[in-house]
Amino acid sequence: MIELEKLKAAHSNASTTLVGKSLPNIPWENKSDACKNVVWRYSKNPIIQRDLLPFSNSIFNSAVVPFEGSFAGVFRCDDTKRHMRLHAGWSRDGFDWQINPEPIKFICEDPEIGNFVYGYDPRVCWIEDRYYVTWCNGYHGPTIGMGYTFDFKTFYQLENAFLPFNRNGVMFPKKINGKYVMLSRPSGPGHNDFGDIFYSESIDLNYWGRHRFVMATSPDLCWQSTKIGAGPIPIETKEGWLLFYHGVLTSCSGFVYSFGAALLDLNEPWKVKYRATPYLLSPQKLYECVGDVPNVVFPCATLCDAPTGRIAIYYGCADTVTSLAFCQVDELLGFIKANV
Ligand code: BMA
């Protein structure tokens, strides 16, 4: 009870750069005194083990949102046949998840599009009245699949947003200048060694255009020198859209996936205001370095509490398990601006 009173007091007094709702039940753990980083890991990571489902090989790169006073999400579960599928899940506290063992079966008007081949790396975005889901969808190669749900029970599939090949389709959580807006990363058919982030608009979620370049890799960007891709749904702050994104370095034993952050212009989000040069989190813990694909941290979702500025980041580890990390928005924005 005393803790609850403290929480309420913190909420009523606090003011942060975050724009949005309060989420007093955000999963959270304070930074330890020993930690010097702006993003810190949950001490009990990973929160979702690879074999949570009877037939799961791995559960990672997944997306969660606040839902009816608790939490829901869409999870990437690769099964023991190594099919890549999307599953709905629910949690009371954001740490402990129940995932439906049956994959999502999207209702789709056109069987050409609704013929689900594979899906991975989902993002979930509340816009206006429903939860939109975007994912990397198999349609003659990877492209951006789209759908929506109201209740995480029935899911409807829309047209693919783009032609193959494309990955990391990430919507903004509200219309900007009257248009739906999405970031994506045009790419090649396989594990290619290039990829920059672009911006696209749509009036009706059917046709996408007005494409704009957002940001690129370059050899001197080191941890993000091979390819980059948008991570969680961008977070609205008073100073711009806060974008977490993954970046890839090619080492002599393969790709290394880290993540960092940038701040995009509020009205013209293809304009980058600040881009931090150091990473925020790189694969360093055993569960990030060892797994089906070693040395991968891959964020796909955040939960945010505007009054306290708390951000919880859900990220996939080594293409095997799912973990949580935390940061505080004003400390993070200070870090980004001081490290461009
Ligand atoms: C990317 C995607 C991600 C994966 C990453 C590392 O191309 O396939 O799902 O986490 O590679 O393997």
JSON list of N, CA, C and O in Angstrom, two decimals, residues 49-88:
[
{"chain": "A", "resi": 49, "resn": "GLN", "atom": "N", "xyz": [11.65, -18.00, -22.26]},
{"chain": "A", "resi": 49, "resn": "GLN", "atom": "CA", "xyz": [12.60, -19.06, -22.64]},
{"chain": "A", "resi": 49, "resn": "GLN", "atom": "C", "xyz": [12.22, -19.63, -24.01]},
{"chain": "A", "resi": 49, "resn": "GLN", "atom": "O", "xyz": [11.07, -19.52, -24.43]},
{"chain": "A", "resi": 50, "resn": "ARG", "atom": "N", "xyz": [13.16, -20.26, -24.65]},
{"chain": "A", "resi": 50, "resn": "ARG", "atom": "CA", "xyz": [12.92, -20.74, -26.02]},
{"chain": "A", "resi": 50, "resn": "ARG", "atom": "C", "xyz": [11.85, -21.83, -26.10]},
{"chain": "A", "resi": 50, "resn": "ARG", "atom": "O", "xyz": [11.16, -21.97, -27.08]},
{"chain": "A", "resi": 51, "resn": "ASP", "atom": "N", "xyz": [11.72, -22.62, -25.02]},
{"chain": "A", "resi": 51, "resn": "ASP", "atom": "CA", "xyz": [10.81, -23.78, -25.06]},
{"chain": "A", "resi": 51, "resn": "ASP", "atom": "C", "xyz": [9.53, -23.53, -24.26]},
{"chain": "A", "resi": 51, "resn": "ASP", "atom": "O", "xyz": [8.95, -24.48, -23.73]},
{"chain": "A", "resi": 52, "resn": "LEU", "atom": "N", "xyz": [9.08, -22.30, -24.19]},
{"chain": "A", "resi": 52, "resn": "LEU", "atom": "CA", "xyz": [7.85, -21.99, -23.45]},
{"chain": "A", "resi": 52, "resn": "LEU", "atom": "C", "xyz": [6.66, -22.76, -24.03]},
{"chain": "A", "resi": 52, "resn": "LEU", "atom": "O", "xyz": [5.78, -23.21, -23.30]},
{"chain": "A", "resi": 53, "resn": "LEU", "atom": "N", "xyz": [6.63, -22.92, -25.35]},
{"chain": "A", "resi": 53, "resn": "LEU", "atom": "CA", "xyz": [5.55, -23.68, -25.99]},
{"chain": "A", "resi": 53, "resn": "LEU", "atom": "C", "xyz": [6.01, -25.11, -26.24]},
{"chain": "A", "resi": 53, "resn": "LEU", "atom": "O", "xyz": [7.22, -25.35, -26.40]},
{"chain": "A", "resi": 54, "resn": "PRO", "atom": "N", "xyz": [5.06, -26.06, -26.30]},
{"chain": "A", "resi": 54, "resn": "PRO", "atom": "CA", "xyz": [5.45, -27.46, -26.50]},
{"chain": "A", "resi": 54, "resn": "PRO", "atom": "C", "xyz": [6.30, -27.67, -27.75]},
{"chain": "A", "resi": 54, "resn": "PRO", "atom": "O", "xyz": [7.18, -28.51, -27.76]},
{"chain": "A", "resi": 55, "resn": "PHE", "atom": "N", "xyz": [6.03, -26.90, -28.81]},
{"chain": "A", "resi": 55, "resn": "PHE", "atom": "CA", "xyz": [6.77, -27.12, -30.06]},
{"chain": "A", "resi": 55, "resn": "PHE", "atom": "C", "xyz": [7.59, -25.91, -30.47]},
{"chain": "A", "resi": 55, "resn": "PHE", "atom": "O", "xyz": [7.79, -25.67, -31.65]},
{"chain": "A", "resi": 56, "resn": "SER", "atom": "N", "xyz": [8.06, -25.12, -29.48]},
{"chain": "A", "resi": 56, "resn": "SER", "atom": "CA", "xyz": [8.85, -23.95, -29.90]},
{"chain": "A", "resi": 56, "resn": "SER", "atom": "C", "xyz": [10.33, -24.25, -29.84]},
{"chain": "A", "resi": 56, "resn": "SER", "atom": "O", "xyz": [10.84, -24.78, -28.85]},
{"chain": "A", "resi": 57, "resn": "ASN", "atom": "N", "xyz": [11.01, -23.90, -30.93]},
{"chain": "A", "resi": 57, "resn": "ASN", "atom": "CA", "xyz": [12.47, -23.95, -30.95]},
{"chain": "A", "resi": 57, "resn": "ASN", "atom": "C", "xyz": [13.06, -22.69, -30.33]},
{"chain": "A", "resi": 57, "resn": "ASN", "atom": "O", "xyz": [14.11, -22.71, -29.70]},
{"chain": "A", "resi": 58, "resn": "SER", "atom": "N", "xyz": [12.32, -21.56, -30.51]},
{"chain": "A", "resi": 58, "resn": "SER", "atom": "CA", "xyz": [12.84, -20.27, -30.07]},
{"chain": "A", "resi": 58, "resn": "SER", "atom": "C", "xyz": [11.70, -19.24, -30.09]},
{"chain": "A", "resi": 58, "resn": "SER", "atom": "O", "xyz": [10.79, -19.35, -30.92]},
{"chain": "A", "resi": 59, "resn": "ILE", "atom": "N", "xyz": [11.74, -18.26, -29.16]},
{"chain": "A", "resi": 59, "resn": "ILE", "atom": "CA", "xyz": [10.72, -17.20, -29.09]},
{"chain": "A", "resi": 59, "resn": "ILE", "atom": "C", "xyz": [11.47, -15.89, -28.87]},
{"chain": "A", "resi": 59, "resn": "ILE", "atom": "O", "xyz": [12.09, -15.71, -27.81]},
{"chain": "A", "resi": 60, "resn": "PHE", "atom": "N", "xyz": [11.45, -15.01, -29.84]},
{"chain": "A", "resi": 60, "resn": "PHE", "atom": "CA", "xyz": [12.34, -13.84, -29.80]},
{"chain": "A", "resi": 60, "resn": "PHE", "atom": "C", "xyz": [11.77, -12.76, -30.72]},
{"chain": "A", "resi": 60, "resn": "PHE", "atom": "O", "xyz": [10.71, -12.96, -31.34]},
{"chain": "A", "resi": 61, "resn": "ASN", "atom": "N", "xyz": [12.41, -11.61, -30.82]},
{"chain": "A", "resi": 61, "resn": "ASN", "atom": "CA", "xyz": [12.04, -10.52, -31.73]},
{"chain": "A", "resi": 61, "resn": "ASN", "atom": "C", "xyz": [10.51, -10.34, -31.76]},
{"chain": "A", "resi": 61, "resn": "ASN", "atom": "O", "xyz": [9.88, -10.49, -32.80]},
{"chain": "A", "resi": 62, "resn": "SER", "atom": "N", "xyz": [9.93, -10.01, -30.62]},
{"chain": "A", "resi": 62, "resn": "SER", "atom": "CA", "xyz": [8.47, -10.01, -30.46]},
{"chain": "A", "resi": 62, "resn": "SER", "atom": "C", "xyz": [7.98, -8.65, -29.98]},
{"chain": "A", "resi": 62, "resn": "SER", "atom": "O", "xyz": [8.76, -7.83, -29.49]},
{"chain": "A", "resi": 63, "resn": "ALA", "atom": "N", "xyz": [6.66, -8.43, -30.12]},
{"chain": "A", "resi": 63, "resn": "ALA", "atom": "CA", "xyz": [6.11, -7.08, -29.89]},
{"chain": "A", "resi": 63, "resn": "ALA", "atom": "C", "xyz": [4.98, -7.13, -28.87]},
{"chain": "A", "resi": 63, "resn": "ALA", "atom": "O", "xyz": [4.10, -7.99, -28.95]},
{"chain": "A", "resi": 64, "resn": "VAL", "atom": "N", "xyz": [5.00, -6.21, -27.91]},
{"chain": "A", "resi": 64, "resn": "VAL", "atom": "CA", "xyz": [3.97, -6.18, -26.88]},
{"chain": "A", "resi": 64, "resn": "VAL", "atom": "C", "xyz": [3.38, -4.77, -26.78]},
{"chain": "A", "resi": 64, "resn": "VAL", "atom": "O", "xyz": [4.01, -3.79, -27.16]},
{"chain": "A", "resi": 65, "resn": "VAL", "atom": "N", "xyz": [2.15, -4.69, -26.25]},
{"chain": "A", "resi": 65, "resn": "VAL", "atom": "CA", "xyz": [1.46, -3.40, -26.05]},
{"chain": "A", "resi": 65, "resn": "VAL", "atom": "C", "xyz": [0.63, -3.47, -24.77]},
{"chain": "A", "resi": 65, "resn": "VAL", "atom": "O", "xyz": [0.27, -4.57, -24.34]},
{"chain": "A", "resi": 66, "resn": "PRO", "atom": "N", "xyz": [0.28, -2.30, -24.20]},
{"chain": "A", "resi": 66, "resn": "PRO", "atom": "CA", "xyz": [-0.70, -2.32, -23.10]},
{"chain": "A", "resi": 66, "resn": "PRO", "atom": "C", "xyz": [-2.05, -2.76, -23.66]},
{"chain": "A", "resi": 66, "resn": "PRO", "atom": "O", "xyz": [-2.42, -2.37, -24.77]},
{"chain": "A", "resi": 67, "resn": "PHE", "atom": "N", "xyz": [-2.78, -3.57, -22.90]},
{"chain": "A", "resi": 67, "resn": "PHE", "atom": "CA", "xyz": [-4.05, -4.11, -23.40]},
{"chain": "A", "resi": 67, "resn": "PHE", "atom": "C", "xyz": [-4.98, -4.38, -22.22]},
{"chain": "A", "resi": 67, "resn": "PHE", "atom": "O", "xyz": [-4.64, -5.19, -21.36]},
{"chain": "A", "resi": 68, "resn": "GLU", "atom": "N", "xyz": [-6.09, -3.67, -22.21]},
{"chain": "A", "resi": 68, "resn": "GLU", "atom": "CA", "xyz": [-7.15, -3.87, -21.20]},
{"chain": "A", "resi": 68, "resn": "GLU", "atom": "C", "xyz": [-6.58, -3.95, -19.79]},
{"chain": "A", "resi": 68, "resn": "GLU", "atom": "O", "xyz": [-6.89, -4.87, -19.02]},
{"chain": "A", "resi": 69, "resn": "GLY", "atom": "N", "xyz": [-5.75, -2.99, -19.42]},
{"chain": "A", "resi": 69, "resn": "GLY", "atom": "CA", "xyz": [-5.21, -2.92, -18.06]},
{"chain": "A", "resi": 69, "resn": "GLY", "atom": "C", "xyz": [-4.03, -3.85, -17.82]},
{"chain": "A", "resi": 69, "resn": "GLY", "atom": "O", "xyz": [-3.36, -3.74, -16.79]},
{"chain": "A", "resi": 70, "resn": "SER", "atom": "N", "xyz": [-3.76, -4.77, -18.75]},
{"chain": "A", "resi": 70, "resn": "SER", "atom": "CA", "xyz": [-2.55, -5.59, -18.63]},
{"chain": "A", "resi": 70, "resn": "SER", "atom": "C", "xyz": [-1.80, -5.51, -19.97]},
{"chain": "A", "resi": 70, "resn": "SER", "atom": "O", "xyz": [-1.69, -4.41, -20.52]},
{"chain": "A", "resi": 71, "resn": "PHE", "atom": "N", "xyz": [-1.32, -6.61, -20.49]},
{"chain": "A", "resi": 71, "resn": "PHE", "atom": "CA", "xyz": [-0.49, -6.54, -21.70]},
{"chain": "A", "resi": 71, "resn": "PHE", "atom": "C", "xyz": [-0.83, -7.67, -22.67]},
{"chain": "A", "resi": 71, "resn": "PHE", "atom": "O", "xyz": [-1.25, -8.74, -22.24]},
{"chain": "A", "resi": 72, "resn": "ALA", "atom": "N", "xyz": [-0.64, -7.40, -23.95]},
{"chain": "A", "resi": 72, "resn": "ALA", "atom": "CA", "xyz": [-0.81, -8.43, -24.97]},
{"chain": "A", "resi": 72, "resn": "ALA", "atom": "C", "xyz": [0.29, -8.24, -26.01]},
{"chain": "A", "resi": 72, "resn": "ALA", "atom": "O", "xyz": [0.98, -7.21, -26.01]},
{"chain": "A", "resi": 73, "resn": "GLY", "atom": "N", "xyz": [0.42, -9.20, -26.90]},
{"chain": "A", "resi": 73, "resn": "GLY", "atom": "CA", "xyz": [1.47, -9.05, -27.89]},
{"chain": "A", "resi": 73, "resn": "GLY", "atom": "C", "xyz": [1.39, -10.08, -29.00]},
{"chain": "A", "resi": 73, "resn": "GLY", "atom": "O", "xyz": [0.54, -10.97, -29.00]},
{"chain": "A", "resi": 74, "resn": "VAL", "atom": "N", "xyz": [2.29, -9.89, -29.96]},
{"chain": "A", "resi": 74, "resn": "VAL", "atom": "CA", "xyz": [2.44, -10.85, -31.06]},
{"chain": "A", "resi": 74, "resn": "VAL", "atom": "C", "xyz": [3.90, -11.32, -31.02]},
{"chain": "A", "resi": 74, "resn": "VAL", "atom": "O", "xyz": [4.83, -10.51, -30.99]},
{"chain": "A", "resi": 75, "resn": "PHE", "atom": "N", "xyz": [4.06, -12.63, -30.98]},
{"chain": "A", "resi": 75, "resn": "PHE", "atom": "CA", "xyz": [5.36, -13.22, -30.72]},
{"chain": "A", "resi": 75, "resn": "PHE", "atom": "C", "xyz": [5.88, -13.99, -31.92]},
{"chain": "A", "resi": 75, "resn": "PHE", "atom": "O", "xyz": [5.12, -14.69, -32.59]},
{"chain": "A", "resi": 76, "resn": "ARG", "atom": "N", "xyz": [7.16, -13.85, -32.15]},
{"chain": "A", "resi": 76, "resn": "ARG", "atom": "CA", "xyz": [7.80, -14.67, -33.17]},
{"chain": "A", "resi": 76, "resn": "ARG", "atom": "C", "xyz": [8.18, -15.99, -32.52]},
{"chain": "A", "resi": 76, "resn": "ARG", "atom": "O", "xyz": [9.06, -16.04, -31.65]},
{"chain": "A", "resi": 77, "resn": "CYS", "atom": "N", "xyz": [7.53, -17.06, -32.93]},
{"chain": "A", "resi": 77, "resn": "CYS", "atom": "CA", "xyz": [7.86, -18.39, -32.44]},
{"chain": "A", "resi": 77, "resn": "CYS", "atom": "C", "xyz": [8.28, -19.24, -33.63]},
{"chain": "A", "resi": 77, "resn": "CYS", "atom": "O", "xyz": [7.48, -19.48, -34.54]},
{"chain": "A", "resi": 78, "resn": "ASP", "atom": "N", "xyz": [9.51, -19.66, -33.63]},
{"chain": "A", "resi": 78, "resn": "ASP", "atom": "CA", "xyz": [9.95, -20.64, -34.63]},
{"chain": "A", "resi": 78, "resn": "ASP", "atom": "C", "xyz": [9.72, -22.01, -34.02]},
{"chain": "A", "resi": 78, "resn": "ASP", "atom": "O", "xyz": [10.10, -22.25, -32.87]},
{"chain": "A", "resi": 79, "resn": "ASP", "atom": "N", "xyz": [9.07, -22.91, -34.77]},
{"chain": "A", "resi": 79, "resn": "ASP", "atom": "CA", "xyz": [8.74, -24.21, -34.17]},
{"chain": "A", "resi": 79, "resn": "ASP", "atom": "C", "xyz": [9.84, -25.23, -34.45]},
{"chain": "A", "resi": 79, "resn": "ASP", "atom": "O", "xyz": [10.88, -24.90, -35.05]},
{"chain": "A", "resi": 80, "resn": "THR", "atom": "N", "xyz": [9.61, -26.45, -33.99]},
{"chain": "A", "resi": 80, "resn": "THR", "atom": "CA", "xyz": [10.68, -27.46, -34.11]},
{"chain": "A", "resi": 80, "resn": "THR", "atom": "C", "xyz": [10.82, -28.01, -35.53]},
{"chain": "A", "resi": 80, "resn": "THR", "atom": "O", "xyz": [11.69, -28.82, -35.80]},
{"chain": "A", "resi": 81, "resn": "LYS", "atom": "N", "xyz": [9.92, -27.55, -36.45]},
{"chain": "A", "resi": 81, "resn": "LYS", "atom": "CA", "xyz": [10.20, -27.80, -37.87]},
{"chain": "A", "resi": 81, "resn": "LYS", "atom": "C", "xyz": [10.99, -26.64, -38.44]},
{"chain": "A", "resi": 81, "resn": "LYS", "atom": "O", "xyz": [11.31, -26.62, -39.61]},
{"chain": "A", "resi": 82, "resn": "ARG", "atom": "N", "xyz": [11.20, -25.62, -37.63]},
{"chain": "A", "resi": 82, "resn": "ARG", "atom": "CA", "xyz": [11.84, -24.36, -37.99]},
{"chain": "A", "resi": 82, "resn": "ARG", "atom": "C", "xyz": [10.96, -23.55, -38.95]},
{"chain": "A", "resi": 82, "resn": "ARG", "atom": "O", "xyz": [11.47, -22.78, -39.79]},
{"chain": "A", "resi": 83, "resn": "HIS", "atom": "N", "xyz": [9.63, -23.70, -38.79]},
{"chain": "A", "resi": 83, "resn": "HIS", "atom": "CA", "xyz": [8.72, -22.77, -39.46]},
{"chain": "A", "resi": 83, "resn": "HIS", "atom": "C", "xyz": [8.67, -21.50, -38.62]},
{"chain": "A", "resi": 83, "resn": "HIS", "atom": "O", "xyz": [8.59, -21.57, -37.39]},
{"chain": "A", "resi": 84, "resn": "MET", "atom": "N", "xyz": [8.65, -20.37, -39.27]},
{"chain": "A", "resi": 84, "resn": "MET", "atom": "CA", "xyz": [8.59, -19.08, -38.57]},
{"chain": "A", "resi": 84, "resn": "MET", "atom": "C", "xyz": [7.13, -18.62, -38.55]},
{"chain": "A", "resi": 84, "resn": "MET", "atom": "O", "xyz": [6.54, -18.40, -39.60]},
{"chain": "A", "resi": 85, "resn": "ARG", "atom": "N", "xyz": [6.57, -18.54, -37.33]},
{"chain": "A", "resi": 85, "resn": "ARG", "atom": "CA", "xyz": [5.14, -18.24, -37.19]},
{"chain": "A", "resi": 85, "resn": "ARG", "atom": "C", "xyz": [4.93, -17.10, -36.19]},
{"chain": "A", "resi": 85, "resn": "ARG", "atom": "O", "xyz": [5.81, -16.82, -35.37]},
{"chain": "A", "resi": 86, "resn": "LEU", "atom": "N", "xyz": [3.74, -16.49, -36.25]},
{"chain": "A", "resi": 86, "resn": "LEU", "atom": "CA", "xyz": [3.36, -15.44, -35.30]},
{"chain": "A", "resi": 86, "resn": "LEU", "atom": "C", "xyz": [2.29, -15.99, -34.36]},
{"chain": "A", "resi": 86, "resn": "LEU", "atom": "O", "xyz": [1.33, -16.63, -34.81]},
{"chain": "A", "resi": 87, "resn": "HIS", "atom": "N", "xyz": [2.44, -15.72, -33.07]},
{"chain": "A", "resi": 87, "resn": "HIS", "atom": "CA", "xyz": [1.50, -16.21, -32.06]},
{"chain": "A", "resi": 87, "resn": "HIS", "atom": "C", "xyz": [1.06, -15.05, -31.17]},
{"chain": "A", "resi": 87, "resn": "HIS", "atom": "O", "xyz": [1.88, -14.19, -30.83]},
{"chain": "A", "resi": 88, "resn": "ALA", "atom": "N", "xyz": [-0.20, -15.05, -30.74]},
{"chain": "A", "resi": 88, "resn": "ALA", "atom": "CA", "xyz": [-0.67, -14.04, -29.79]},
{"chain": "A", "resi": 88, "resn": "ALA", "atom": "C", "xyz": [-0.30, -14.46, -28.37]},
{"chain": "A", "resi": 88, "resn": "ALA", "atom": "O", "xyz": [-0.21, -15.67, -28.08]}
]
